[in-house]
PDB file of C-alpha atoms in Angstrom:
ATOM      1  CA  MET A   1     -17.770 -35.135  11.174  1.00 81.00           C
ATOM      2  CA  ALA A   2     -15.466 -31.908  12.295  1.00 85.00           C
ATOM      3  CA  HIS A   3     -13.612 -33.355   9.049  1.00 89.00           C
ATOM      4  CA  VAL A   4     -16.493 -32.783   7.004  1.00 92.00           C
ATOM      5  CA  ALA A   5     -16.765 -28.643   8.089  1.00 92.00           C
ATOM      6  CA  PHE A   6     -12.989 -28.096   8.079  1.00 93.00           C
ATOM      7  CA  PHE A   7     -12.823 -28.540   4.715  1.00 94.00           C
ATOM      8  CA  ALA A   8     -16.147 -27.021   4.154  1.00 95.00           C
ATOM      9  CA  ILE A   9     -15.456 -23.892   5.609  1.00 94.00           C
ATOM     10  CA  GLY A  10     -12.081 -24.277   4.213  1.00 94.00           C
ATOM     11  CA  ALA A  11     -12.680 -24.442   0.830  1.00 95.00           C
ATOM     12  CA  ILE A  12     -15.434 -21.878   1.117  1.00 95.00           C
ATOM     13  CA  ALA A  13     -13.128 -19.310   2.907  1.00 95.00           C
ATOM     14  CA  VAL A  14     -10.729 -20.376  -0.653  1.00 95.00           C
ATOM     15  CA  ALA A  15     -12.907 -19.496  -2.248  1.00 95.00           C
ATOM     16  CA  SER A  16     -13.839 -16.048  -0.669  1.00 95.00           C
ATOM     17  CA  ALA A  17     -10.589 -15.223  -0.970  1.00 94.00           C
ATOM     18  CA  LEU A  18     -10.307 -16.217  -4.755  1.00 94.00           C
ATOM     19  CA  GLY A  19     -13.296 -14.308  -4.813  1.00 93.00           C
ATOM     20  CA  LEU A  20     -12.191 -11.026  -3.382  1.00 92.00           C
ATOM     21  CA  ILE A  21      -8.692 -10.988  -5.785  1.00 90.00           C
ATOM     22  CA  LEU A  22     -10.541 -11.935  -8.973  1.00 89.00           C
ATOM     23  CA  ARG A  23     -13.925  -9.529  -8.896  1.00 87.00           C
ATOM     24  CA  PRO A  24     -13.058  -6.650 -11.201  1.00 83.00           C
ATOM     25  CA  ASN A  25     -16.001  -4.589  -9.179  1.00 85.00           C
ATOM     26  CA  ALA A  26     -14.151  -3.870  -5.121  1.00 86.00           C
ATOM     27  CA  ILE A  27     -17.754  -3.411  -3.707  1.00 89.00           C
ATOM     28  CA  HIS A  28     -17.978  -7.725  -4.598  1.00 91.00           C
ATOM     29  CA  GLY A  29     -14.803  -8.023  -3.313  1.00 91.00           C
ATOM     30  CA  ALA A  30     -15.904  -5.903   0.008  1.00 92.00           C
ATOM     31  CA  LEU A  31     -18.689  -8.416   0.442  1.00 93.00           C
ATOM     32  CA  PHE A  32     -16.445 -12.032  -0.506  1.00 94.00           C
ATOM     33  CA  LEU A  33     -13.922 -10.897   2.159  1.00 94.00           C
ATOM     34  CA  VAL A  34     -16.851 -10.454   4.863  1.00 95.00           C
ATOM     35  CA  VAL A  35     -17.801 -14.495   3.872  1.00 95.00           C
ATOM     36  CA  ASN A  36     -14.230 -15.270   4.440  1.00 95.00           C
ATOM     37  CA  LEU A  37     -13.798 -13.232   7.813  1.00 95.00           C
ATOM     38  CA  GLY A  38     -16.666 -15.390   8.924  1.00 94.00           C
ATOM     39  CA  SER A  39     -15.964 -18.147   7.975  1.00 95.00           C
ATOM     40  CA  VAL A  40     -12.067 -17.676   9.689  1.00 95.00           C
ATOM     41  CA  ALA A  41     -14.454 -17.081  13.006  1.00 95.00           C
ATOM     42  CA  ALA A  42     -16.177 -19.999  12.120  1.00 95.00           C
ATOM     43  CA  LEU A  43     -12.343 -21.653  12.493  1.00 94.00           C
ATOM     44  CA  TYR A  44     -11.391 -20.224  15.287  1.00 93.00           C
ATOM     45  CA  LEU A  45     -14.776 -21.555  17.351  1.00 92.00           C
ATOM     46  CA  MET A  46     -13.359 -24.646  16.132  1.00 91.00           C
ATOM     47  CA  LEU A  47     -10.044 -24.087  17.606  1.00 90.00           C
ATOM     48  CA  GLY A  48     -11.785 -23.923  20.660  1.00 88.00           C
ATOM     49  CA  ALA A  49     -10.954 -19.436  20.612  1.00 90.00           C
ATOM     50  CA  GLU A  50     -14.069 -18.437  21.706  1.00 91.00           C
ATOM     51  CA  PHE A  51     -13.102 -14.786  22.314  1.00 92.00           C
ATOM     52  CA  LEU A  52     -11.392 -14.580  18.838  1.00 93.00           C
ATOM     53  CA  ALA A  53     -14.375 -16.101  17.499  1.00 94.00           C
ATOM     54  CA  ALA A  54     -16.522 -13.322  18.136  1.00 93.00           C
ATOM     55  CA  ALA A  55     -13.873 -10.222  18.156  1.00 92.00           C
ATOM     56  CA  GLN A  56     -13.252 -11.757  14.650  1.00 93.00           C
ATOM     57  CA  VAL A  57     -17.175 -10.981  14.044  1.00 94.00           C
ATOM     58  CA  ILE A  58     -17.376  -7.413  15.803  1.00 93.00           C
ATOM     59  CA  VAL A  59     -14.096  -5.559  14.891  1.00 91.00           C
ATOM     60  CA  TYR A  60     -12.986  -7.424  11.186  1.00 88.00           C
ATOM     61  CA  ALA A  61     -16.607  -8.867  10.123  1.00 86.00           C
ATOM     62  CA  GLY A  62     -18.094  -5.514  11.346  1.00 88.00           C
ATOM     63  CA  ALA A  63     -16.126  -2.154  12.122  1.00 89.00           C
ATOM     64  CA  ILE A  64     -13.217  -2.821   9.615  1.00 91.00           C
ATOM     65  CA  MET A  65     -15.659  -3.450   6.892  1.00 91.00           C
ATOM     66  CA  VAL A  66     -18.599  -1.098   7.794  1.00 91.00           C
ATOM     67  CA  LEU A  67     -15.422   1.331   7.035  1.00 90.00           C
ATOM     68  CA  PHE A  68     -13.927  -0.556   3.330  1.00 90.00           C
ATOM     69  CA  VAL A  69     -17.495  -0.322   2.103  1.00 91.00           C
ATOM     70  CA  PHE A  70     -18.146   3.008   3.284  1.00 89.00           C
ATOM     71  CA  ALA A  71     -14.836   4.694   1.760  1.00 88.00           C
ATOM     72  CA  ILE A  72     -15.856   2.112  -1.392  1.00 87.00           C
ATOM     73  CA  MET A  73     -19.240   4.703  -1.125  1.00 87.00           C
ATOM     74  CA  VAL A  74     -17.105   7.125  -1.300  1.00 83.00           C
ATOM     75  CA  LEU A  75     -14.919   7.231  -3.742  1.00 80.00           C
ATOM     76  CA  ILE A  76     -17.188   5.461  -6.628  1.00 69.00           C
ATOM     77  CA  PRO A  77     -14.206   3.164  -7.894  1.00 54.00           C
ATOM     78  CA  GLY A  78     -13.872   0.615 -10.186  1.00 52.00           C
ATOM     79  CA  LYS A  79     -13.245   2.328 -13.541  1.00 59.00           C
ATOM     80  CA  GLU A  80      -9.542   2.269 -13.428  1.00 57.00           C
ATOM     81  CA  GLU A  81      -9.609  -1.071 -13.318  1.00 60.00           C
ATOM     82  CA  THR A  82     -12.097  -2.340 -16.826  1.00 61.00           C
ATOM     83  CA  GLY A  83      -9.681  -0.210 -19.456  1.00 64.00           C
ATOM     84  CA  PRO A  84      -6.524  -2.266 -20.350  1.00 66.00           C
ATOM     85  CA  ASP A  85      -3.767  -2.587 -18.531  1.00 69.00           C
ATOM     86  CA  PRO A  86      -0.388  -1.701 -19.280  1.00 70.00           C
ATOM     87  CA  ARG A  87       1.089  -3.467 -17.404  1.00 73.00           C
ATOM     88  CA  ARG A  88      -0.668  -6.576 -17.975  1.00 75.00           C
ATOM     89  CA  GLY A  89       2.976  -9.066 -18.398  1.00 76.00           C
ATOM     90  CA  ALA A  90       4.594  -8.000 -15.104  1.00 75.00           C
ATOM     91  CA  ARG A  91       1.616  -7.835 -13.124  1.00 79.00           C
ATOM     92  CA  LEU A  92       0.759 -11.267 -14.416  1.00 82.00           C
ATOM     93  CA  VAL A  93       4.136 -13.231 -13.202  1.00 85.00           C
ATOM     94  CA  ALA A  94       2.208 -12.369  -9.721  1.00 85.00           C
ATOM     95  CA  VAL A  95       0.442 -16.258 -10.146  1.00 87.00           C
ATOM     96  CA  PRO A  96       3.464 -18.005 -10.134  1.00 90.00           C
ATOM     97  CA  VAL A  97       5.574 -16.163  -7.616  1.00 90.00           C
ATOM     98  CA  GLY A  98       2.268 -16.814  -5.628  1.00 89.00           C
ATOM     99  CA  ALA A  99       2.420 -20.390  -5.803  1.00 91.00           C
ATOM    100  CA  LEU A 100       6.231 -20.469  -5.923  1.00 92.00           C
ATOM    101  CA  LEU A 101       5.656 -18.552  -2.413  1.00 92.00           C
ATOM    102  CA  LEU A 102       2.914 -21.632  -1.673  1.00 91.00           C
ATOM    103  CA  LEU A 103       5.246 -24.432  -2.386  1.00 92.00           C
ATOM    104  CA  LEU A 104       7.225 -22.995  -0.484  1.00 92.00           C
ATOM    105  CA  LEU A 105       5.360 -22.671   2.692  1.00 90.00           C
ATOM    106  CA  ALA A 106       4.056 -26.206   2.195  1.00 89.00           C
ATOM    107  CA  PHE A 107       7.663 -27.369   2.121  1.00 89.00           C
ATOM    108  CA  VAL A 108       7.758 -25.591   5.757  1.00 88.00           C
ATOM    109  CA  ILE A 109       4.458 -26.650   7.100  1.00 86.00           C
ATOM    110  CA  VAL A 110       4.811 -30.916   6.001  1.00 84.00           C
ATOM    111  CA  GLY A 111       8.801 -30.972   7.566  1.00 81.00           C
ATOM    112  CA  ARG A 112       6.941 -30.304  10.839  1.00 78.00           C
ATOM    113  CA  TRP A 113       3.155 -31.727   9.901  1.00 76.00           C
ATOM    114  CA  ASN A 114       3.165 -33.945  13.073  1.00 76.00           C
ATOM    115  CA  ALA A 115       5.317 -31.713  15.582  1.00 74.00           C
ATOM    116  CA  PRO A 116       4.624 -32.786  19.473  1.00 77.00           C
ATOM    117  CA  ARG A 117       1.869 -31.504  20.777  1.00 78.00           C
ATOM    118  CA  GLY A 118       1.289 -29.933  23.752  1.00 75.00           C
ATOM    119  CA  ALA A 119       0.278 -31.352  27.181  1.00 73.00           C
ATOM    120  CA  VAL A 120      -3.235 -29.071  27.320  1.00 75.00           C
ATOM    121  CA  VAL A 121      -5.975 -28.281  25.664  1.00 75.00           C
ATOM    122  CA  PRO A 122      -5.815 -24.359  26.083  1.00 77.00           C
ATOM    123  CA  SER A 123      -9.477 -22.692  26.452  1.00 80.00           C
ATOM    124  CA  GLY A 124      -9.821 -19.633  24.713  1.00 78.00           C
ATOM    125  CA  SER A 125     -12.364 -18.415  26.392  1.00 85.00           C
ATOM    126  CA  ALA A 126     -13.465 -14.456  27.069  1.00 87.00           C
ATOM    127  CA  ALA A 127     -12.240 -15.388  30.757  1.00 89.00           C
ATOM    128  CA  ALA A 128      -9.409 -17.068  29.969  1.00 89.00           C
ATOM    129  CA  VAL A 129      -7.790 -14.451  27.665  1.00 89.00           C
ATOM    130  CA  GLY A 130      -9.271 -11.045  28.807  1.00 90.00           C
ATOM    131  CA  ARG A 131      -7.166 -12.525  32.339  1.00 90.00           C
ATOM    132  CA  LEU A 132      -3.723 -12.742  30.058  1.00 90.00           C
ATOM    133  CA  LEU A 133      -3.926  -9.765  29.106  1.00 91.00           C
ATOM    134  CA  PHE A 134      -4.394  -8.035  31.870  1.00 92.00           C
ATOM    135  CA  THR A 135      -1.696  -9.859  33.949  1.00 92.00           C
ATOM    136  CA  SER A 136       1.454 -10.541  31.030  1.00 91.00           C
ATOM    137  CA  TYR A 137       0.729  -8.873  28.155  1.00 93.00           C
ATOM    138  CA  LEU A 138      -1.061  -5.698  30.318  1.00 94.00           C
ATOM    139  CA  PHE A 139       1.467  -2.863  29.440  1.00 94.00           C
ATOM    140  CA  PRO A 140       0.929  -3.667  25.365  1.00 93.00           C
ATOM    141  CA  PHE A 141      -2.503  -3.423  26.112  1.00 94.00           C
ATOM    142  CA  GLU A 142      -2.420  -0.442  27.119  1.00 94.00           C
ATOM    143  CA  LEU A 143      -0.232  -0.124  24.403  1.00 94.00           C
ATOM    144  CA  THR A 144      -3.215  -0.556  22.568  1.00 94.00           C
ATOM    145  CA  SER A 145      -5.122   2.130  23.517  1.00 94.00           C
ATOM    146  CA  VAL A 146      -2.008   4.935  23.235  1.00 95.00           C
ATOM    147  CA  LEU A 147      -2.049   2.895  19.387  1.00 95.00           C
ATOM    148  CA  LEU A 148      -5.666   3.606  18.218  1.00 94.00           C
ATOM    149  CA  LEU A 149      -5.808   7.400  19.850  1.00 95.00           C
ATOM    150  CA  ALA A 150      -3.337   8.446  17.425  1.00 95.00           C
ATOM    151  CA  ALA A 151      -4.779   6.828  14.509  1.00 94.00           C
ATOM    152  CA  MET A 152      -7.474   8.139  15.512  1.00 93.00           C
ATOM    153  CA  VAL A 153      -6.599  11.870  15.520  1.00 94.00           C
ATOM    154  CA  GLY A 154      -3.806  11.257  13.113  1.00 92.00           C
ATOM    155  CA  VAL A 155      -7.418   9.955  10.991  1.00 91.00           C
ATOM    156  CA  LEU A 156      -9.018  13.018  11.786  1.00 90.00           C
ATOM    157  CA  LEU A 157      -6.112  15.430  10.505  1.00 90.00           C
ATOM    158  CA  LEU A 158      -6.006  13.372   7.379  1.00 86.00           C
ATOM    159  CA  ALA A 159      -9.577  14.420   5.977  1.00 79.00           C
ATOM    160  CA  ARG A 160     -10.141  17.342   7.643  1.00 80.00           C
ATOM    161  CA  ARG A 161     -11.118  19.830   4.800  1.00 71.00           C
ATOM    162  CA  ARG A 162      -8.050  22.282   4.505  1.00 66.00           C
ATOM    163  CA  ALA A 163      -9.294  26.075   4.540  1.00 50.00           C
TER     164      ALA A 163
ATOM    165  CA  MET B   1     -10.556 -33.059  15.792  1.00 76.00           C
ATOM    166  CA  VAL B   2      -9.076 -31.620  13.136  1.00 81.00           C
ATOM    167  CA  PRO B   3      -5.342 -31.105  13.142  1.00 84.00           C
ATOM    168  CA  GLU B   4      -3.811 -28.332  14.269  1.00 85.00           C
ATOM    169  CA  SER B   5      -1.824 -28.695  10.541  1.00 87.00           C
ATOM    170  CA  TYR B   6      -4.875 -28.846   8.438  1.00 90.00           C
ATOM    171  CA  TYR B   7      -5.243 -24.850   9.982  1.00 92.00           C
ATOM    172  CA  VAL B   8      -2.270 -23.827   9.124  1.00 92.00           C
ATOM    173  CA  ALA B   9      -1.483 -24.817   5.825  1.00 92.00           C
ATOM    174  CA  LEU B  10      -5.199 -24.279   4.873  1.00 94.00           C
ATOM    175  CA  SER B  11      -3.882 -20.020   6.431  1.00 95.00           C
ATOM    176  CA  ALA B  12      -0.866 -20.382   3.703  1.00 94.00           C
ATOM    177  CA  VAL B  13      -3.128 -21.087   0.871  1.00 94.00           C
ATOM    178  CA  LEU B  14      -5.543 -17.431   2.242  1.00 95.00           C
ATOM    179  CA  PHE B  15      -1.801 -15.828   2.844  1.00 95.00           C
ATOM    180  CA  SER B  16      -0.811 -16.626  -0.723  1.00 94.00           C
ATOM    181  CA  ILE B  17      -4.344 -15.672  -1.925  1.00 94.00           C
ATOM    182  CA  GLY B  18      -3.052 -12.441  -0.092  1.00 94.00           C
ATOM    183  CA  VAL B  19       0.133 -11.756  -1.358  1.00 93.00           C
ATOM    184  CA  VAL B  20      -1.725 -12.254  -5.481  1.00 93.00           C
ATOM    185  CA  GLY B  21      -4.139 -10.020  -4.723  1.00 92.00           C
ATOM    186  CA  VAL B  22      -1.823  -7.044  -3.293  1.00 91.00           C
ATOM    187  CA  VAL B  23       0.435  -7.741  -6.646  1.00 88.00           C
ATOM    188  CA  ILE B  24      -2.510  -8.361  -9.912  1.00 88.00           C
ATOM    189  CA  ARG B  25      -4.566  -5.446  -8.736  1.00 85.00           C
ATOM    190  CA  ARG B  26      -4.929  -1.984  -9.763  1.00 83.00           C
ATOM    191  CA  ASN B  27      -7.395  -0.805  -6.943  1.00 85.00           C
ATOM    192  CA  PRO B  28      -5.093   0.985  -3.662  1.00 87.00           C
ATOM    193  CA  LEU B  29      -9.171  -0.327  -1.997  1.00 89.00           C
ATOM    194  CA  VAL B  30      -8.798  -4.078  -2.985  1.00 90.00           C
ATOM    195  CA  ILE B  31      -4.968  -4.293  -2.601  1.00 91.00           C
ATOM    196  CA  PHE B  32      -5.721  -2.595   0.837  1.00 91.00           C
ATOM    197  CA  MET B  33      -8.707  -5.679   1.902  1.00 93.00           C
ATOM    198  CA  SER B  34      -6.126  -7.754  -0.135  1.00 94.00           C
ATOM    199  CA  ILE B  35      -3.829  -7.031   3.070  1.00 94.00           C
ATOM    200  CA  GLU B  36      -6.593  -7.733   5.772  1.00 93.00           C
ATOM    201  CA  LEU B  37      -7.148 -11.374   3.601  1.00 94.00           C
ATOM    202  CA  MET B  38      -3.216 -11.733   4.599  1.00 95.00           C
ATOM    203  CA  LEU B  39      -3.397 -10.369   8.414  1.00 95.00           C
ATOM    204  CA  ASN B  40      -6.045 -12.554   9.024  1.00 94.00           C
ATOM    205  CA  ALA B  41      -4.648 -16.160   7.555  1.00 95.00           C
ATOM    206  CA  ALA B  42      -1.304 -15.789   9.491  1.00 95.00           C
ATOM    207  CA  ASN B  43      -4.078 -14.770  12.878  1.00 95.00           C
ATOM    208  CA  LEU B  44      -5.444 -18.644  11.769  1.00 95.00           C
ATOM    209  CA  ALA B  45      -1.708 -19.604  11.430  1.00 94.00           C
ATOM    210  CA  LEU B  46      -1.260 -18.098  15.723  1.00 94.00           C
ATOM    211  CA  VAL B  47      -4.575 -19.542  17.182  1.00 93.00           C
ATOM    212  CA  ALA B  48      -3.440 -22.377  15.461  1.00 91.00           C
ATOM    213  CA  PHE B  49      -0.179 -23.241  17.098  1.00 90.00           C
ATOM    214  CA  GLY B  50      -1.244 -21.652  20.845  1.00 89.00           C
ATOM    215  CA  GLN B  51      -3.752 -24.435  20.587  1.00 88.00           C
ATOM    216  CA  ARG B  52      -0.851 -27.563  19.223  1.00 87.00           C
ATOM    217  CA  LEU B  53       1.388 -25.980  21.799  1.00 86.00           C
ATOM    218  CA  GLY B  54      -1.034 -25.039  25.122  1.00 84.00           C
ATOM    219  CA  ASN B  55      -1.143 -21.828  25.607  1.00 85.00           C
ATOM    220  CA  LEU B  56      -3.112 -18.956  25.123  1.00 88.00           C
ATOM    221  CA  ASP B  57       0.035 -16.497  24.111  1.00 89.00           C
ATOM    222  CA  GLY B  58      -1.659 -17.001  20.250  1.00 89.00           C
ATOM    223  CA  GLN B  59      -4.592 -15.335  20.804  1.00 91.00           C
ATOM    224  CA  ALA B  60      -3.522 -12.127  23.060  1.00 92.00           C
ATOM    225  CA  VAL B  61      -1.255 -11.707  19.808  1.00 93.00           C
ATOM    226  CA  VAL B  62      -3.781 -11.791  17.369  1.00 94.00           C
ATOM    227  CA  PHE B  63      -6.190  -9.758  19.734  1.00 93.00           C
ATOM    228  CA  PHE B  64      -2.978  -6.988  19.095  1.00 94.00           C
ATOM    229  CA  VAL B  65      -2.894  -7.843  15.286  1.00 94.00           C
ATOM    230  CA  MET B  66      -6.540  -6.802  15.477  1.00 93.00           C
ATOM    231  CA  ALA B  67      -6.439  -3.795  17.388  1.00 93.00           C
ATOM    232  CA  VAL B  68      -3.523  -3.186  14.817  1.00 93.00           C
ATOM    233  CA  ALA B  69      -5.064  -3.712  11.938  1.00 92.00           C
ATOM    234  CA  ALA B  70      -7.726  -1.781  13.073  1.00 92.00           C
ATOM    235  CA  ALA B  71      -5.733   1.318  13.106  1.00 93.00           C
ATOM    236  CA  GLU B  72      -4.164   0.413  10.005  1.00 93.00           C
ATOM    237  CA  VAL B  73      -6.949   0.528   8.482  1.00 92.00           C
ATOM    238  CA  ALA B  74      -8.206   3.808   9.342  1.00 91.00           C
ATOM    239  CA  VAL B  75      -4.913   5.358   9.177  1.00 93.00           C
ATOM    240  CA  GLY B  76      -4.224   3.847   5.442  1.00 92.00           C
ATOM    241  CA  LEU B  77      -8.383   4.563   3.949  1.00 91.00           C
ATOM    242  CA  ALA B  78      -8.266   8.028   4.734  1.00 90.00           C
ATOM    243  CA  ILE B  79      -4.415   8.267   2.854  1.00 88.00           C
ATOM    244  CA  ILE B  80      -6.272   6.572   0.019  1.00 87.00           C
ATOM    245  CA  VAL B  81      -9.424   9.833   0.569  1.00 85.00           C
ATOM    246  CA  SER B  82      -7.191  12.661   0.804  1.00 85.00           C
ATOM    247  CA  ILE B  83      -5.211  11.501  -2.430  1.00 83.00           C
ATOM    248  CA  PHE B  84      -8.316  10.894  -4.573  1.00 83.00           C
ATOM    249  CA  ARG B  85      -9.375  14.244  -3.219  1.00 81.00           C
ATOM    250  CA  VAL B  86      -5.909  15.715  -4.691  1.00 80.00           C
ATOM    251  CA  ARG B  87      -5.340  13.387  -8.314  1.00 77.00           C
ATOM    252  CA  ARG B  88      -9.116  12.852  -8.284  1.00 74.00           C
ATOM    253  CA  ARG B  89      -8.134   8.913 -10.246  1.00 73.00           C
ATOM    254  CA  LEU B  90      -7.989   5.986  -8.066  1.00 73.00           C
ATOM    255  CA  SER B  91      -4.876   3.397  -8.905  1.00 76.00           C
ATOM    256  CA  VAL B  92      -2.241   2.795  -7.803  1.00 78.00           C
ATOM    257  CA  ASP B  93       0.299   3.337 -11.756  1.00 76.00           C
ATOM    258  CA  ASP B  94      -0.217   6.478 -11.313  1.00 74.00           C
ATOM    259  CA  LEU B  95       1.071   7.352  -7.063  1.00 75.00           C
ATOM    260  CA  SER B  96       4.614   7.065  -8.611  1.00 75.00           C
ATOM    261  CA  ILE B  97       5.997   9.858  -7.147  1.00 75.00           C
ATOM    262  CA  MET B  98       8.051   8.738  -4.491  1.00 75.00           C
ATOM    263  CA  ARG B  99       9.863   6.921  -6.767  1.00 74.00           C
ATOM    264  CA  TRP B 100      13.539   7.642  -7.243  1.00 67.00           C
TER     265      TRP B 100
END
């Protein structure tokens, strides 16, 4: 049962990822990416990472994708990719290179397919992750707030209309 | 119970698709979305490794990756918007001004 669910969700994730990189329209790509992020959130749930599944839906599929869709609407892209590609040959090399990378990764993974398993299965609940974030990872957690503030100020500076 | 190796294999597939997407597309917004795809694949691998090893540190790292991704997307989209404002075109092939 769990295997069936995993393969179904995995197929959705791979298909939506392919849709993202193959569809010419950027807004279709954004919707495919939302599907992909949602299926990864479902995989997090299957792995027992409940907090991350919720954060994935809220932060990625919610906030980040709204930003993407907003930028796509503002910029009205799509015209650039309809014409003939002057570097088509160079770009098509990417496919065998990507296949080679996949082969390399598969080689590494298969080599450790049956690596030793930890003693306990950790709980990924908000309480457990939060306790970890506010004890061992307290300093990086606080740095995150500085990073987000810096990003916010930087975006305001970049997006401001020059007088 | 699905073995964690399956999740890592799926994450390798998603990562490779993201790499190909970055190279074959000309629209910087789609390239950005492919980078998000790669970040997500790495996150999935981190969670799977954490479950396998029996500790929560992988999930804490994923949390930080999400925060950094949010900041990165905000700044990156602002840069793309300001480039578009100056050049009125949106293709990565035009942006070769910083090449040596």
